[in-house]
Amino acid sequence: MLSIKRTYDYFFYKLYKSFEAAPSRWWSDWKASFFLMVIEIWIGLSILNYFSVLYPKINLTDRFLTVVSISIVIGLVAIKYFSFEYQDRWKSVIKTFDELPKRKNKIGTYVVWGIVLLILGNLIFSFYLLSKSV
């Protein structure tokens, strides 16, 4: 059974490898961390949209959303920093997953990018539902 940390590290690894395959290979670790945070923000926005659709009478104020949003982003940045950047931990993550067989890594690439597309599709669908409920 996969642990959440190992799955999270694998997502980082696949994003890192994707950025390394791009023509611009600088700061791939930072780009992978940033894109992972973007994916998490997409999930958070989807949850907020679904909440607004399911409970339309509850009015979340802008001030509340701003404070919560800033807190969440700071928390996500801290998680990324201590998971990957602190003492260059990302290098050991890359080294660990580079040892996987090529076939397993290729299947993992499809799974990771499939999940990313599902998350993006979920976000778009949540905005669609939100627009219909207003």
Steps between C-alpha positions, in 0.01 A plus 500: 500500500628844409543762764375853444855639530635256240214583263562872553871450433419304183279782373791738559736259324280471190451877483874552544577253223249673272666836559842346447385370160394851394740725307545725803650276769586763763336485844301188422470424872340840567270469200389153612430628853309798364289288263426256782375795705286617206340154484426517872346846457281360220378232740430764766309718255293202391409423860407864560286503184320180599442642848349814347275291275384270782453775759400814306352673806831504685680816397876486531630855529789625291704575812456141624597358161804726478630402843436131437653515151816670622531250787457206264758631253751563781436148629547350153823692447630378837410140414677525165805659655543242774407208275728580209718812525628482858849347487435413132273208591366504145828344381443187707138482376621510139772246569255260668246502218765493225573145616152380405472288184435699181168326435372583848609863461330526162172369644546741793532789257162418346340458842638829635402705195162326490438605860611856419251510211226362726571769759489769231177356359354491851589867547335596172191296588478661844508846341229386258279387790572823684394705198173304472415545869540876510 
